[in-house]
mmCIF file with all atom_site columns, C-alpha atoms in Angstrom:
data_model
loop_
_atom_site.group_PDB
_atom_site.id
_atom_site.type_symbol
_atom_site.label_atom_id
_atom_site.label_alt_id
_atom_site.label_comp_id
_atom_site.label_asym_id
_atom_site.label_entity_id
_atom_site.label_seq_id
_atom_site.pdbx_PDB_ins_code
_atom_site.Cartn_x
_atom_site.Cartn_y
_atom_site.Cartn_z
_atom_site.occupancy
_atom_site.B_iso_or_equiv
_atom_site.pdbx_formal_charge
_atom_site.auth_seq_id
_atom_site.auth_comp_id
_atom_site.auth_asym_id
_atom_site.auth_atom_id
_atom_site.pdbx_PDB_model_num
ATOM 1   C CA . MET U 1 1   ? 0.021   0.057  0.002   1.00 34.00 ? 438 MET U CA 1
ATOM 2   C CA . THR U 1 2   ? 1.371   3.471  -0.942  1.00 41.00 ? 439 THR U CA 1
ATOM 3   C CA . ALA U 1 3   ? 0.462   6.824  0.321   1.00 44.00 ? 440 ALA U CA 1
ATOM 4   C CA . PRO U 1 4   ? -1.689  8.963  -1.555  1.00 45.00 ? 441 PRO U CA 1
ATOM 5   C CA . GLU U 1 5   ? -0.127  11.656 -3.763  1.00 44.00 ? 442 GLU U CA 1
ATOM 6   C CA . ALA U 1 6   ? -0.746  15.261 -2.152  1.00 40.00 ? 443 ALA U CA 1
ATOM 7   C CA . GLY U 1 7   ? -3.535  17.024 -3.652  1.00 36.00 ? 444 GLY U CA 1
ATOM 8   C CA . ARG U 1 8   ? -5.034  13.946 -5.465  1.00 30.00 ? 445 ARG U CA 1
ATOM 9   C CA . GLY U 1 9   ? -8.814  12.711 -4.830  1.00 31.00 ? 446 GLY U CA 1
ATOM 10  C CA . ILE U 1 10  ? -10.831 15.193 -6.020  1.00 30.00 ? 447 ILE U CA 1
ATOM 11  C CA . GLY U 1 11  ? -12.189 15.194 -9.623  1.00 32.00 ? 448 GLY U CA 1
ATOM 12  C CA . ASN U 1 12  ? -11.890 18.105 -12.141 1.00 30.00 ? 449 ASN U CA 1
ATOM 13  C CA . GLY U 1 13  ? -15.768 18.950 -11.801 1.00 32.00 ? 450 GLY U CA 1
ATOM 14  C CA . GLU U 1 14  ? -15.618 18.880 -7.792  1.00 32.00 ? 451 GLU U CA 1
ATOM 15  C CA . ARG U 1 15  ? -12.346 20.908 -8.187  1.00 32.00 ? 452 ARG U CA 1
ATOM 16  C CA . GLU U 1 16  ? -14.283 23.471 -10.397 1.00 32.00 ? 453 GLU U CA 1
ATOM 17  C CA . ALA U 1 17  ? -17.116 23.712 -8.206  1.00 33.00 ? 454 ALA U CA 1
ATOM 18  C CA . GLU U 1 18  ? -15.133 24.248 -5.057  1.00 39.00 ? 455 GLU U CA 1
ATOM 19  C CA . GLN U 1 19  ? -13.083 27.243 -6.686  1.00 36.00 ? 456 GLN U CA 1
ATOM 20  C CA . THR U 1 20  ? -16.581 28.902 -7.050  1.00 36.00 ? 457 THR U CA 1
ATOM 21  C CA . THR U 1 21  ? -18.416 28.116 -3.850  1.00 36.00 ? 458 THR U CA 1
ATOM 22  C CA . THR U 1 22  ? -18.328 26.528 -0.510  1.00 43.00 ? 459 THR U CA 1
ATOM 23  C CA . PHE U 1 23  ? -21.655 26.024 1.317   1.00 42.00 ? 460 PHE U CA 1
ATOM 24  C CA . GLY U 1 24  ? -23.218 29.006 -0.902  1.00 43.00 ? 461 GLY U CA 1
ATOM 25  C CA . PHE U 1 25  ? -20.453 31.467 -0.117  1.00 45.00 ? 462 PHE U CA 1
ATOM 26  C CA . PRO U 1 26  ? -17.954 33.042 -2.533  1.00 49.00 ? 463 PRO U CA 1
ATOM 27  C CA . ARG U 1 27  ? -14.903 31.440 -3.202  1.00 63.00 ? 464 ARG U CA 1
ATOM 28  C CA . ASP U 1 28  ? -12.746 34.551 -3.632  1.00 85.00 ? 465 ASP U CA 1
ATOM 29  C CA . THR U 1 29  ? -11.754 34.520 0.162   1.00 91.00 ? 466 THR U CA 1
ATOM 30  C CA . PHE U 1 30  ? -10.148 31.587 2.228   1.00 95.00 ? 467 PHE U CA 1
ATOM 31  C CA . ARG U 1 31  ? -10.808 31.724 5.988   1.00 96.00 ? 468 ARG U CA 1
ATOM 32  C CA . ILE U 1 32  ? -8.637  30.179 8.735   1.00 97.00 ? 469 ILE U CA 1
ATOM 33  C CA . LEU U 1 33  ? -10.480 29.761 12.068  1.00 98.00 ? 470 LEU U CA 1
ATOM 34  C CA . HIS U 1 34  ? -8.223  29.022 15.056  1.00 98.00 ? 471 HIS U CA 1
ATOM 35  C CA . VAL U 1 35  ? -10.130 27.364 17.824  1.00 98.00 ? 472 VAL U CA 1
ATOM 36  C CA . SER U 1 36  ? -9.522  27.135 21.690  1.00 98.00 ? 473 SER U CA 1
ATOM 37  C CA . THR U 1 37  ? -11.338 26.934 24.578  1.00 97.00 ? 474 THR U CA 1
ATOM 38  C CA . GLY U 1 38  ? -12.117 30.292 25.931  1.00 96.00 ? 475 GLY U CA 1
ATOM 39  C CA . ASN U 1 39  ? -10.918 32.354 23.061  1.00 97.00 ? 476 ASN U CA 1
ATOM 40  C CA . VAL U 1 40  ? -8.679  34.684 25.338  1.00 97.00 ? 477 VAL U CA 1
ATOM 41  C CA . CYS U 1 41  ? -5.220  32.916 25.125  1.00 97.00 ? 478 CYS U CA 1
ATOM 42  C CA . ARG U 1 42  ? -4.256  30.281 22.820  1.00 98.00 ? 479 ARG U CA 1
ATOM 43  C CA . SER U 1 43  ? -6.407  30.942 19.706  1.00 98.00 ? 480 SER U CA 1
ATOM 44  C CA . PRO U 1 44  ? -5.857  34.917 20.069  1.00 98.00 ? 481 PRO U CA 1
ATOM 45  C CA . ILE U 1 45  ? -2.359  34.152 20.029  1.00 98.00 ? 482 ILE U CA 1
ATOM 46  C CA . THR U 1 46  ? -2.463  31.839 17.027  1.00 98.00 ? 483 THR U CA 1
ATOM 47  C CA . GLU U 1 47  ? -4.706  34.194 14.978  1.00 98.00 ? 484 GLU U CA 1
ATOM 48  C CA . ARG U 1 48  ? -2.590  37.242 15.664  1.00 98.00 ? 485 ARG U CA 1
ATOM 49  C CA . LEU U 1 49  ? 0.676   35.582 14.946  1.00 97.00 ? 486 LEU U CA 1
ATOM 50  C CA . THR U 1 50  ? -0.776  34.224 11.702  1.00 97.00 ? 487 THR U CA 1
ATOM 51  C CA . ARG U 1 51  ? -1.856  37.383 10.703  1.00 96.00 ? 488 ARG U CA 1
ATOM 52  C CA . HIS U 1 52  ? 1.489   38.981 11.749  1.00 96.00 ? 489 HIS U CA 1
ATOM 53  C CA . PHE U 1 53  ? 3.683   35.990 9.882   1.00 94.00 ? 490 PHE U CA 1
ATOM 54  C CA . VAL U 1 54  ? 1.543   36.442 6.839   1.00 93.00 ? 491 VAL U CA 1
ATOM 55  C CA . THR U 1 55  ? 2.290   40.098 6.710   1.00 93.00 ? 492 THR U CA 1
ATOM 56  C CA . GLU U 1 56  ? 5.919   39.748 7.236   1.00 91.00 ? 493 GLU U CA 1
ATOM 57  C CA . ARG U 1 57  ? 6.107   37.270 4.398   1.00 90.00 ? 494 ARG U CA 1
ATOM 58  C CA . LEU U 1 58  ? 3.683   39.152 1.985   1.00 87.00 ? 495 LEU U CA 1
ATOM 59  C CA . GLY U 1 59  ? 3.902   42.560 3.149   1.00 82.00 ? 496 GLY U CA 1
ATOM 60  C CA . VAL U 1 60  ? 0.478   42.729 3.871   1.00 74.00 ? 497 VAL U CA 1
ATOM 61  C CA . LEU U 1 61  ? -2.454  40.588 5.015   1.00 73.00 ? 498 LEU U CA 1
ATOM 62  C CA . GLY U 1 62  ? -4.862  40.389 2.278   1.00 73.00 ? 499 GLY U CA 1
ATOM 63  C CA . GLY U 1 63  ? -5.352  38.666 -1.321  1.00 76.00 ? 500 GLY U CA 1
ATOM 64  C CA . GLY U 1 64  ? -8.697  37.222 0.034   1.00 88.00 ? 501 GLY U CA 1
ATOM 65  C CA . LEU U 1 65  ? -6.906  35.490 3.291   1.00 92.00 ? 502 LEU U CA 1
ATOM 66  C CA . ILE U 1 66  ? -9.032  36.031 6.248   1.00 94.00 ? 503 ILE U CA 1
ATOM 67  C CA . VAL U 1 67  ? -7.794  34.901 9.954   1.00 96.00 ? 504 VAL U CA 1
ATOM 68  C CA . GLU U 1 68  ? -10.282 34.605 12.878  1.00 97.00 ? 505 GLU U CA 1
ATOM 69  C CA . SER U 1 69  ? -10.727 32.685 15.957  1.00 98.00 ? 506 SER U CA 1
ATOM 70  C CA . ALA U 1 70  ? -13.292 31.562 18.268  1.00 98.00 ? 507 ALA U CA 1
ATOM 71  C CA . GLY U 1 71  ? -13.805 29.286 21.561  1.00 97.00 ? 508 GLY U CA 1
ATOM 72  C CA . THR U 1 72  ? -15.739 26.347 22.247  1.00 97.00 ? 509 THR U CA 1
ATOM 73  C CA . TRP U 1 73  ? -16.513 27.759 25.338  1.00 95.00 ? 510 TRP U CA 1
ATOM 74  C CA . GLY U 1 74  ? -15.586 31.154 24.204  1.00 87.00 ? 511 GLY U CA 1
ATOM 75  C CA . HIS U 1 75  ? -15.882 34.314 26.552  1.00 90.00 ? 512 HIS U CA 1
ATOM 76  C CA . GLU U 1 76  ? -17.971 36.342 24.175  1.00 93.00 ? 513 GLU U CA 1
ATOM 77  C CA . GLY U 1 77  ? -16.751 40.018 24.320  1.00 93.00 ? 514 GLY U CA 1
ATOM 78  C CA . ALA U 1 78  ? -14.094 39.324 26.797  1.00 95.00 ? 515 ALA U CA 1
ATOM 79  C CA . PRO U 1 79  ? -10.502 40.950 26.042  1.00 96.00 ? 516 PRO U CA 1
ATOM 80  C CA . MET U 1 80  ? -7.498  38.788 25.407  1.00 97.00 ? 517 MET U CA 1
ATOM 81  C CA . GLU U 1 81  ? -5.534  37.417 28.613  1.00 97.00 ? 518 GLU U CA 1
ATOM 82  C CA . ALA U 1 82  ? -2.948  40.197 29.427  1.00 97.00 ? 519 ALA U CA 1
ATOM 83  C CA . ASN U 1 83  ? -0.145  37.448 29.337  1.00 98.00 ? 520 ASN U CA 1
ATOM 84  C CA . ALA U 1 84  ? -1.054  36.645 25.753  1.00 98.00 ? 521 ALA U CA 1
ATOM 85  C CA . GLU U 1 85  ? -0.973  40.330 24.974  1.00 98.00 ? 522 GLU U CA 1
ATOM 86  C CA . ALA U 1 86  ? 2.087   40.297 26.373  1.00 98.00 ? 523 ALA U CA 1
ATOM 87  C CA . VAL U 1 87  ? 3.618   37.436 24.560  1.00 98.00 ? 524 VAL U CA 1
ATOM 88  C CA . LEU U 1 88  ? 2.338   38.505 21.072  1.00 98.00 ? 525 LEU U CA 1
ATOM 89  C CA . GLY U 1 89  ? 4.000   42.145 21.775  1.00 97.00 ? 526 GLY U CA 1
ATOM 90  C CA . GLU U 1 90  ? 7.183   40.025 22.389  1.00 97.00 ? 527 GLU U CA 1
ATOM 91  C CA . PHE U 1 91  ? 6.824   38.662 18.854  1.00 97.00 ? 528 PHE U CA 1
ATOM 92  C CA . GLY U 1 92  ? 6.215   41.922 17.355  1.00 96.00 ? 529 GLY U CA 1
ATOM 93  C CA . ALA U 1 93  ? 2.399   40.843 16.465  1.00 97.00 ? 530 ALA U CA 1
ATOM 94  C CA . ASP U 1 94  ? -0.571  43.495 17.037  1.00 95.00 ? 531 ASP U CA 1
ATOM 95  C CA . ALA U 1 95  ? -2.818  42.587 19.956  1.00 96.00 ? 532 ALA U CA 1
ATOM 96  C CA . SER U 1 96  ? -5.145  45.596 19.707  1.00 95.00 ? 533 SER U CA 1
ATOM 97  C CA . GLY U 1 97  ? -8.887  45.463 19.348  1.00 95.00 ? 534 GLY U CA 1
ATOM 98  C CA . PHE U 1 98  ? -9.566  41.894 20.000  1.00 97.00 ? 535 PHE U CA 1
ATOM 99  C CA . VAL U 1 99  ? -12.643 40.638 21.246  1.00 96.00 ? 536 VAL U CA 1
ATOM 100 C CA . GLY U 1 100 ? -13.417 37.013 22.355  1.00 96.00 ? 537 GLY U CA 1
ATOM 101 C CA . ARG U 1 101 ? -16.212 35.009 20.557  1.00 97.00 ? 538 ARG U CA 1
ATOM 102 C CA . GLU U 1 102 ? -18.091 31.749 21.286  1.00 97.00 ? 539 GLU U CA 1
ATOM 103 C CA . LEU U 1 103 ? -17.781 29.140 18.534  1.00 97.00 ? 540 LEU U CA 1
ATOM 104 C CA . LEU U 1 104 ? -20.884 29.200 16.449  1.00 96.00 ? 541 LEU U CA 1
ATOM 105 C CA . ASP U 1 105 ? -21.943 27.135 13.463  1.00 96.00 ? 542 ASP U CA 1
ATOM 106 C CA . GLU U 1 106 ? -21.700 30.067 11.104  1.00 96.00 ? 543 GLU U CA 1
ATOM 107 C CA . HIS U 1 107 ? -18.053 30.274 11.938  1.00 97.00 ? 544 HIS U CA 1
ATOM 108 C CA . VAL U 1 108 ? -17.299 26.498 10.894  1.00 96.00 ? 545 VAL U CA 1
ATOM 109 C CA . ILE U 1 109 ? -19.707 26.826 7.855   1.00 96.00 ? 546 ILE U CA 1
ATOM 110 C CA . MET U 1 110 ? -17.704 29.741 6.758   1.00 95.00 ? 547 MET U CA 1
ATOM 111 C CA . ALA U 1 111 ? -14.158 28.410 7.365   1.00 96.00 ? 548 ALA U CA 1
ATOM 112 C CA . ASP U 1 112 ? -11.784 27.001 4.910   1.00 96.00 ? 549 ASP U CA 1
ATOM 113 C CA . LEU U 1 113 ? -9.505  25.773 7.201   1.00 98.00 ? 550 LEU U CA 1
ATOM 114 C CA . VAL U 1 114 ? -9.980  25.172 10.865  1.00 98.00 ? 551 VAL U CA 1
ATOM 115 C CA . LEU U 1 115 ? -6.722  24.591 13.092  1.00 98.00 ? 552 LEU U CA 1
ATOM 116 C CA . THR U 1 116 ? -7.618  23.635 16.998  1.00 98.00 ? 553 THR U CA 1
ATOM 117 C CA . ALA U 1 117 ? -5.382  23.843 19.960  1.00 98.00 ? 554 ALA U CA 1
ATOM 118 C CA . THR U 1 118 ? -6.221  20.166 21.005  1.00 97.00 ? 555 THR U CA 1
ATOM 119 C CA . ARG U 1 119 ? -7.643  17.117 19.774  1.00 96.00 ? 556 ARG U CA 1
ATOM 120 C CA . ASP U 1 120 ? -10.774 17.563 21.913  1.00 97.00 ? 557 ASP U CA 1
ATOM 121 C CA . HIS U 1 121 ? -11.572 21.016 20.295  1.00 97.00 ? 558 HIS U CA 1
ATOM 122 C CA . ARG U 1 122 ? -10.915 19.250 16.836  1.00 97.00 ? 559 ARG U CA 1
ATOM 123 C CA . ALA U 1 123 ? -13.454 16.631 17.803  1.00 96.00 ? 560 ALA U CA 1
ATOM 124 C CA . GLN U 1 124 ? -15.770 19.047 18.956  1.00 97.00 ? 561 GLN U CA 1
ATOM 125 C CA . VAL U 1 125 ? -15.632 21.222 15.817  1.00 97.00 ? 562 VAL U CA 1
ATOM 126 C CA . ILE U 1 126 ? -16.126 17.968 13.848  1.00 96.00 ? 563 ILE U CA 1
ATOM 127 C CA . SER U 1 127 ? -19.023 17.034 15.832  1.00 95.00 ? 564 SER U CA 1
ATOM 128 C CA . MET U 1 128 ? -20.887 20.231 14.666  1.00 94.00 ? 565 MET U CA 1
ATOM 129 C CA . GLY U 1 129 ? -21.241 18.796 11.364  1.00 88.00 ? 566 GLY U CA 1
ATOM 130 C CA . HIS U 1 130 ? -21.247 20.966 8.124   1.00 86.00 ? 567 HIS U CA 1
ATOM 131 C CA . SER U 1 131 ? -18.600 18.759 6.434   1.00 91.00 ? 568 SER U CA 1
ATOM 132 C CA . ALA U 1 132 ? -15.823 19.990 8.699   1.00 94.00 ? 569 ALA U CA 1
ATOM 133 C CA . GLY U 1 133 ? -13.696 16.708 8.719   1.00 93.00 ? 570 GLY U CA 1
ATOM 134 C CA . LEU U 1 134 ? -11.666 17.167 5.773   1.00 92.00 ? 571 LEU U CA 1
ATOM 135 C CA . ARG U 1 135 ? -10.765 20.873 6.870   1.00 96.00 ? 572 ARG U CA 1
ATOM 136 C CA . THR U 1 136 ? -10.208 20.642 10.527  1.00 97.00 ? 573 THR U CA 1
ATOM 137 C CA . PHE U 1 137 ? -6.564  19.825 12.120  1.00 97.00 ? 574 PHE U CA 1
ATOM 138 C CA . THR U 1 138 ? -5.194  20.316 15.238  1.00 97.00 ? 575 THR U CA 1
ATOM 139 C CA . LEU U 1 139 ? -2.426  23.069 14.631  1.00 98.00 ? 576 LEU U CA 1
ATOM 140 C CA . LYS U 1 140 ? 0.299   20.860 15.370  1.00 97.00 ? 577 LYS U CA 1
ATOM 141 C CA . GLU U 1 141 ? -1.259  17.938 13.303  1.00 97.00 ? 578 GLU U CA 1
ATOM 142 C CA . PHE U 1 142 ? -1.665  20.361 10.222  1.00 97.00 ? 579 PHE U CA 1
ATOM 143 C CA . THR U 1 143 ? 2.285   21.448 10.813  1.00 97.00 ? 580 THR U CA 1
ATOM 144 C CA . ARG U 1 144 ? 3.148   17.608 10.512  1.00 96.00 ? 581 ARG U CA 1
ATOM 145 C CA . LEU U 1 145 ? 1.251   17.110 7.452   1.00 96.00 ? 582 LEU U CA 1
ATOM 146 C CA . VAL U 1 146 ? 2.449   20.217 5.878   1.00 97.00 ? 583 VAL U CA 1
ATOM 147 C CA . ARG U 1 147 ? 5.958   19.490 6.551   1.00 96.00 ? 584 ARG U CA 1
ATOM 148 C CA . ALA U 1 148 ? 5.619   16.228 4.159   1.00 96.00 ? 585 ALA U CA 1
ATOM 149 C CA . ILE U 1 149 ? 4.002   18.186 1.064   1.00 96.00 ? 586 ILE U CA 1
ATOM 150 C CA . ASP U 1 150 ? 6.216   19.022 -1.587  1.00 94.00 ? 587 ASP U CA 1
ATOM 151 C CA . PRO U 1 151 ? 5.916   23.066 -2.215  1.00 92.00 ? 588 PRO U CA 1
ATOM 152 C CA . ALA U 1 152 ? 6.460   22.252 -5.794  1.00 92.00 ? 589 ALA U CA 1
ATOM 153 C CA . THR U 1 153 ? 3.288   20.563 -6.128  1.00 94.00 ? 590 THR U CA 1
ATOM 154 C CA . LEU U 1 154 ? 1.223   23.656 -4.974  1.00 94.00 ? 591 LEU U CA 1
ATOM 155 C CA . PRO U 1 155 ? -0.035  26.450 -7.188  1.00 93.00 ? 592 PRO U CA 1
ATOM 156 C CA . PRO U 1 156 ? 2.720   29.272 -7.497  1.00 91.00 ? 593 PRO U CA 1
ATOM 157 C CA . LEU U 1 157 ? 1.894   32.378 -5.362  1.00 85.00 ? 594 LEU U CA 1
ATOM 158 C CA . ASP U 1 158 ? 1.369   34.457 -8.480  1.00 86.00 ? 595 ASP U CA 1
ATOM 159 C CA . GLY U 1 159 ? -2.007  32.533 -9.109  1.00 86.00 ? 596 GLY U CA 1
ATOM 160 C CA . GLY U 1 160 ? -3.244  34.070 -5.596  1.00 88.00 ? 597 GLY U CA 1
ATOM 161 C CA . VAL U 1 161 ? -2.778  32.981 -2.009  1.00 91.00 ? 598 VAL U CA 1
ATOM 162 C CA . VAL U 1 162 ? -6.503  31.620 -2.080  1.00 93.00 ? 599 VAL U CA 1
ATOM 163 C CA . ALA U 1 163 ? -5.822  28.909 -4.737  1.00 93.00 ? 600 ALA U CA 1
ATOM 164 C CA . ARG U 1 164 ? -2.523  27.946 -3.001  1.00 94.00 ? 601 ARG U CA 1
ATOM 165 C CA . ALA U 1 165 ? -4.276  27.631 0.419   1.00 95.00 ? 602 ALA U CA 1
ATOM 166 C CA . ARG U 1 166 ? -7.107  25.560 -0.809  1.00 96.00 ? 603 ARG U CA 1
ATOM 167 C CA . ALA U 1 167 ? -4.601  23.087 -2.327  1.00 96.00 ? 604 ALA U CA 1
ATOM 168 C CA . LEU U 1 168 ? -2.671  22.917 0.740   1.00 97.00 ? 605 LEU U CA 1
ATOM 169 C CA . VAL U 1 169 ? -5.582  22.083 2.424   1.00 97.00 ? 606 VAL U CA 1
ATOM 170 C CA . ARG U 1 170 ? -6.727  19.206 0.081   1.00 96.00 ? 607 ARG U CA 1
ATOM 171 C CA . ALA U 1 171 ? -3.219  18.040 0.298   1.00 96.00 ? 608 ALA U CA 1
ATOM 172 C CA . ALA U 1 172 ? -2.949  17.706 3.866   1.00 96.00 ? 609 ALA U CA 1
ATOM 173 C CA . ALA U 1 173 ? -6.254  15.960 4.117   1.00 95.00 ? 610 ALA U CA 1
ATOM 174 C CA . ALA U 1 174 ? -5.013  13.477 1.477   1.00 94.00 ? 611 ALA U CA 1
ATOM 175 C CA . LEU U 1 175 ? -1.910  12.636 3.976   1.00 94.00 ? 612 LEU U CA 1
ATOM 176 C CA . ARG U 1 176 ? -4.022  12.443 7.049   1.00 88.00 ? 613 ARG U CA 1
ATOM 177 C CA . GLY U 1 177 ? -3.653  8.749  8.291   1.00 83.00 ? 614 GLY U CA 1
ATOM 178 C CA . TRP U 1 178 ? -0.383  8.299  6.831   1.00 85.00 ? 615 TRP U CA 1
ATOM 179 C CA . LEU U 1 179 ? 1.608   10.405 9.189   1.00 81.00 ? 616 LEU U CA 1
ATOM 180 C CA . LEU U 1 180 ? 0.312   9.742  12.587  1.00 82.00 ? 617 LEU U CA 1
ATOM 181 C CA . ALA U 1 181 ? 1.348   11.603 15.777  1.00 82.00 ? 618 ALA U CA 1
ATOM 182 C CA . PRO U 1 182 ? 4.418   10.270 17.634  1.00 85.00 ? 619 PRO U CA 1
ATOM 183 C CA . SER U 1 183 ? 2.930   10.442 20.773  1.00 86.00 ? 620 SER U CA 1
ATOM 184 C CA . ALA U 1 184 ? -0.626  11.171 22.464  1.00 78.00 ? 621 ALA U CA 1
ATOM 185 C CA . ASP U 1 185 ? 0.748   14.686 23.564  1.00 89.00 ? 622 ASP U CA 1
ATOM 186 C CA . ALA U 1 186 ? 2.300   15.375 20.197  1.00 92.00 ? 623 ALA U CA 1
ATOM 187 C CA . ASP U 1 187 ? -0.773  17.361 18.797  1.00 93.00 ? 624 ASP U CA 1
ATOM 188 C CA . GLU U 1 188 ? -1.873  19.166 21.862  1.00 96.00 ? 625 GLU U CA 1
ATOM 189 C CA . VAL U 1 189 ? -1.184  22.982 22.915  1.00 97.00 ? 626 VAL U CA 1
ATOM 190 C CA . TYR U 1 190 ? -1.748  23.011 26.488  1.00 96.00 ? 627 TYR U CA 1
ATOM 191 C CA . ASP U 1 191 ? -4.131  25.863 27.954  1.00 96.00 ? 628 ASP U CA 1
ATOM 192 C CA . PRO U 1 192 ? -1.823  28.461 29.690  1.00 97.00 ? 629 PRO U CA 1
ATOM 193 C CA . TYR U 1 193 ? -5.138  30.196 31.344  1.00 95.00 ? 630 TYR U CA 1
ATOM 194 C CA . GLY U 1 194 ? -4.265  31.503 34.794  1.00 95.00 ? 631 GLY U CA 1
ATOM 195 C CA . ALA U 1 195 ? -0.605  30.489 34.350  1.00 97.00 ? 632 ALA U CA 1
ATOM 196 C CA . PRO U 1 196 ? 2.291   32.902 34.866  1.00 97.00 ? 633 PRO U CA 1
ATOM 197 C CA . LEU U 1 197 ? 3.780   34.820 32.085  1.00 98.00 ? 634 LEU U CA 1
ATOM 198 C CA . PRO U 1 198 ? 6.912   32.379 31.390  1.00 98.00 ? 635 PRO U CA 1
ATOM 199 C CA . PHE U 1 199 ? 4.628   29.580 30.598  1.00 98.00 ? 636 PHE U CA 1
ATOM 200 C CA . PHE U 1 200 ? 2.543   31.802 28.448  1.00 98.00 ? 637 PHE U CA 1
ATOM 201 C CA . ARG U 1 201 ? 5.776   32.391 26.756  1.00 98.00 ? 638 ARG U CA 1
ATOM 202 C CA . SER U 1 202 ? 6.364   28.457 26.336  1.00 98.00 ? 639 SER U CA 1
ATOM 203 C CA . ILE U 1 203 ? 3.002   28.163 24.524  1.00 98.00 ? 640 ILE U CA 1
ATOM 204 C CA . GLY U 1 204 ? 3.825   31.136 22.324  1.00 98.00 ? 641 GLY U CA 1
ATOM 205 C CA . ASP U 1 205 ? 7.132   29.611 21.453  1.00 98.00 ? 642 ASP U CA 1
ATOM 206 C CA . GLU U 1 206 ? 5.166   26.262 20.656  1.00 97.00 ? 643 GLU U CA 1
ATOM 207 C CA . ILE U 1 207 ? 2.561   27.951 18.581  1.00 98.00 ? 644 ILE U CA 1
ATOM 208 C CA . HIS U 1 208 ? 5.315   30.138 16.613  1.00 97.00 ? 645 HIS U CA 1
ATOM 209 C CA . ASP U 1 209 ? 7.098   27.008 15.763  1.00 97.00 ? 646 ASP U CA 1
ATOM 210 C CA . ALA U 1 210 ? 3.941   25.254 14.578  1.00 97.00 ? 647 ALA U CA 1
ATOM 211 C CA . LEU U 1 211 ? 2.835   28.268 12.567  1.00 97.00 ? 648 LEU U CA 1
ATOM 212 C CA . ASP U 1 212 ? 6.087   28.895 10.766  1.00 96.00 ? 649 ASP U CA 1
ATOM 213 C CA . PRO U 1 213 ? 6.259   26.144 8.256   1.00 96.00 ? 650 PRO U CA 1
ATOM 214 C CA . VAL U 1 214 ? 2.277   26.537 7.738   1.00 96.00 ? 651 VAL U CA 1
ATOM 215 C CA . VAL U 1 215 ? 2.803   30.163 6.960   1.00 95.00 ? 652 VAL U CA 1
ATOM 216 C CA . THR U 1 216 ? 5.758   29.240 4.626   1.00 94.00 ? 653 THR U CA 1
ATOM 217 C CA . ALA U 1 217 ? 3.787   26.668 2.586   1.00 94.00 ? 654 ALA U CA 1
ATOM 218 C CA . LEU U 1 218 ? 0.931   29.073 2.467   1.00 92.00 ? 655 LEU U CA 1
ATOM 219 C CA . THR U 1 219 ? 2.738   31.953 1.164   1.00 90.00 ? 656 THR U CA 1
ATOM 220 C CA . GLY U 1 220 ? 5.699   30.241 -0.427  1.00 88.00 ? 657 GLY U CA 1
ATOM 221 C CA . VAL U 1 221 ? 8.063   32.733 1.266   1.00 85.00 ? 658 VAL U CA 1
ATOM 222 C CA . PRO U 1 222 ? 10.452  31.249 3.991   1.00 82.00 ? 659 PRO U CA 1
ATOM 223 C CA . THR U 1 223 ? 11.166  32.956 7.332   1.00 74.00 ? 660 THR U CA 1
ATOM 224 C CA . ARG U 1 224 ? 13.055  36.146 6.884   1.00 66.00 ? 661 ARG U CA 1
ATOM 225 C CA . THR U 1 225 ? 16.240  35.655 8.791   1.00 54.00 ? 662 THR U CA 1
#
């Protein structure tokens, strides 16, 4: 038995339909939804670091790319935790204007890629339905799969970041089941809520390390040294 080729498994007709609409929404955007529990620590850090790293690579966050977050028990209307904001500041990312959200069906329906902090969050998103299984991963799971994808098989960036992002998700979904986590904890980003700043920093470093190859694959631009 051989592993499936990344990006294979969708017929031409299905791919053409996918490029025009998802669940009735226009396909000129690509939404990344980061999910944690309260949407005041992990998912805000991940959301704002994603925005920051994409902007670093491309000079702007745009081209149809939208990055959001929500929580399975989200603190609706709450500000980001102060230590999470401090960690973002240390990375040079913008933490301003953040407001916590509870995860709703509409968030999952509109998302093209859902990245969760833990396997439990992933299971909760998938249990909501909306054909979310093929586009929902833990952050670290998605990183592991992305590392195995040959960038040359993805559309060039001059075709637009949206097309490249769609192809990346299809390729990762095709590899799921072939690249298993080395341990039960390998796909988890643990909750720093209520912890001191040093623990928040360690979580920030984990998220940074997981996001870097994802953003590189998404944009086609490596980290600037």
